[in-house]
Amino acid sequence: MQSYSPSEIYQFAVKIEENGKIAYEYFEKKFSDPKLKKIFNFLASEEVKHKETFEKILTKIEDYSSGYYDDQYFLYIRAFADNVIFTKEKFEKEIDKITDALSALDFAMKKELDTINYYYALKAFVKEDKQNLIDDIIKQERNHFLTLSKIKENYE
């Protein structure tokens, strides 16, 4: 039986937010449309805030950990994260392929949905009285998705 650490789950979340920041900063520089630049700049700053939240949780992991450590669920979370979190090199290759605003918006929307799903799964590892923190981040991620969706309507 493999040993798992609850901190690993939050480290995945930190990496998701780091990748999001990289993508949004890349898209901000890549496109000249002021509306796109503004939204991608905003989303990059949001990713920084979320990363800081998860780093804070990592420093106080015992305050947040639910004590739920089912091996099968850890395997699920790890597999999920492996499919959502790319290595830096693979991630950069993925975003380099994006050449138009519509593709960038589609990519960003998919990543927001992946992130939402990951954070819902992460809640099983968080004490019930601390889940509001994760719920707040999920709500923000949903709002990001909706904002991107509205902007995308202008490009179709």
Coordinates of C-alpha atoms in Angstrom, one line a residue:
M1 CA 0.0 0.0 0.0
Q2 CA 1.3 3.4 -1.0
S3 CA 1.6 6.2 1.5
Y4 CA -0.1 9.5 0.8
S5 CA 0.2 12.9 2.3
P6 CA -2.6 15.4 2.6
S7 CA -0.2 18.2 1.7
E8 CA 0.3 16.6 -1.7
I9 CA -3.4 17.4 -2.5
Y10 CA -2.8 21.1 -1.8
Q11 CA 0.5 21.1 -3.6
F12 CA -1.4 20.0 -6.7
A13 CA -3.8 23.0 -6.2
V14 CA -0.8 25.4 -5.9
K15 CA 0.5 24.0 -9.2
I16 CA -2.9 24.4 -10.9
E17 CA -2.9 28.0 -9.9
E18 CA 0.7 28.6 -11.0
N19 CA -0.1 27.1 -14.5
G20 CA -3.2 29.3 -14.7
K21 CA -1.1 32.4 -14.0
I22 CA 1.4 31.4 -16.7
A23 CA -1.4 30.9 -19.2
Y24 CA -3.2 34.1 -18.5
E25 CA -0.1 36.2 -18.6
Y26 CA 0.9 34.5 -21.9
F27 CA -2.5 35.3 -23.4
E28 CA -2.4 38.9 -22.1
K29 CA 0.8 39.5 -23.9
K30 CA -0.3 37.5 -27.0
F31 CA -3.5 39.3 -27.9
S32 CA -3.9 43.0 -28.7
D33 CA -7.6 43.3 -27.9
P34 CA -7.8 45.6 -24.8
K35 CA -10.8 43.6 -23.4
L36 CA -8.9 40.4 -23.6
K37 CA -5.8 41.9 -22.1
K38 CA -7.8 43.2 -19.2
I39 CA -9.6 40.0 -18.4
F40 CA -6.4 37.9 -18.7
N41 CA -4.6 40.3 -16.5
F42 CA -7.4 40.1 -13.9
L43 CA -7.5 36.3 -14.1
A44 CA -3.7 36.1 -13.6
S45 CA -4.0 38.2 -10.5
E46 CA -6.8 35.9 -9.2
E47 CA -4.6 32.8 -9.7
V48 CA -1.9 34.5 -7.5
K49 CA -4.4 35.0 -4.7
H50 CA -5.7 31.4 -5.0
K51 CA -2.1 30.1 -4.9
E52 CA -1.4 32.1 -1.8
T53 CA -4.5 30.7 -0.1
F54 CA -3.4 27.1 -0.8
E55 CA 0.2 27.9 0.4
K56 CA -1.3 29.3 3.6
I57 CA -3.3 26.0 4.0
L58 CA -0.1 24.1 3.5
T59 CA 1.6 25.9 6.5
K60 CA -1.4 24.9 8.7
I61 CA -2.3 21.6 7.2
E62 CA -3.3 20.0 10.5
D63 CA -5.9 22.8 10.9
Y64 CA -7.6 22.0 7.6
S65 CA -7.1 18.2 7.2
S66 CA -10.3 16.2 7.6
G67 CA -8.5 13.0 8.4
Y68 CA -10.1 11.3 5.4
Y69 CA -7.3 9.4 3.7
D70 CA -8.9 6.6 1.6
D71 CA -6.2 5.2 -0.6
Q72 CA -8.5 4.8 -3.6
Y73 CA -9.6 8.4 -3.3
F74 CA -6.0 9.6 -3.2
L75 CA -5.4 7.6 -6.4
Y76 CA -8.3 9.3 -8.0
I77 CA -7.1 12.7 -6.9
R78 CA -3.6 12.0 -8.1
A79 CA -4.8 10.7 -11.5
F80 CA -7.1 13.7 -11.8
A81 CA -4.3 16.1 -11.0
D82 CA -1.9 14.4 -13.4
N83 CA -4.4 15.0 -16.2
V84 CA -5.0 18.7 -15.2
I85 CA -1.5 19.7 -14.2
F86 CA 1.1 19.6 -16.9
T87 CA 4.8 19.9 -16.6
K88 CA 6.0 23.4 -17.3
E89 CA 7.4 22.2 -20.7
K90 CA 4.3 20.4 -21.7
F91 CA 2.1 23.3 -20.5
E92 CA 4.1 25.9 -22.5
K93 CA 3.8 23.7 -25.6
E94 CA 0.1 23.5 -25.2
I95 CA -0.4 27.3 -24.9
D96 CA 2.1 28.0 -27.7
K97 CA -0.3 26.1 -30.0
I98 CA -3.0 28.6 -29.3
T99 CA -3.0 31.3 -32.0
D100 CA -6.4 33.0 -31.8
A101 CA -8.6 34.5 -29.2
L102 CA -11.4 31.9 -29.5
S103 CA -9.0 29.1 -28.9
A104 CA -7.5 30.9 -25.9
L105 CA -10.9 31.5 -24.4
D106 CA -11.8 27.8 -25.0
F107 CA -8.6 26.7 -23.3
A108 CA -9.1 29.0 -20.4
M109 CA -12.7 27.9 -19.9
K110 CA -11.7 24.2 -20.0
K111 CA -9.0 24.9 -17.4
E112 CA -11.4 26.7 -15.2
L113 CA -13.8 23.7 -15.3
D114 CA -11.0 21.3 -14.6
T115 CA -10.0 23.4 -11.6
I116 CA -13.6 23.6 -10.3
N117 CA -13.8 19.8 -10.5
Y118 CA -10.5 19.3 -8.7
Y119 CA -11.5 21.6 -5.9
Y120 CA -14.8 19.8 -5.4
A121 CA -12.8 16.6 -5.1
L122 CA -10.3 18.3 -2.7
K123 CA -13.1 19.2 -0.3
A124 CA -13.2 15.6 1.0
F125 CA -9.8 16.3 2.6
V126 CA -10.9 19.5 4.3
K127 CA -12.5 19.8 7.7
E128 CA -16.1 20.7 7.4
D129 CA -15.7 24.0 9.3
K130 CA -12.9 25.0 6.9
Q131 CA -14.7 24.1 3.6
N132 CA -16.0 27.6 3.2
L133 CA -12.5 28.7 2.1
I134 CA -12.6 26.1 -0.7
D135 CA -16.2 27.0 -1.5
D136 CA -15.2 30.6 -2.0
I137 CA -12.5 29.7 -4.4
I138 CA -14.9 27.4 -6.3
K139 CA -17.3 30.3 -6.6
Q140 CA -14.6 32.6 -7.9
E141 CA -13.5 30.0 -10.4
R142 CA -17.2 29.6 -11.6
N143 CA -17.4 33.4 -12.0
H144 CA -14.2 33.3 -14.1
F145 CA -15.8 30.6 -16.3
L146 CA -18.9 32.7 -16.7
T147 CA -16.9 35.8 -17.5
L148 CA -14.8 34.0 -20.1
S149 CA -18.0 32.5 -21.6
K150 CA -19.6 36.0 -22.0
I151 CA -16.5 37.3 -23.7
K152 CA -16.4 34.3 -26.0
E153 CA -19.8 35.1 -27.2
N154 CA -18.4 38.3 -28.8
Y155 CA -15.8 36.2 -30.7
E156 CA -18.2 33.7 -32.2

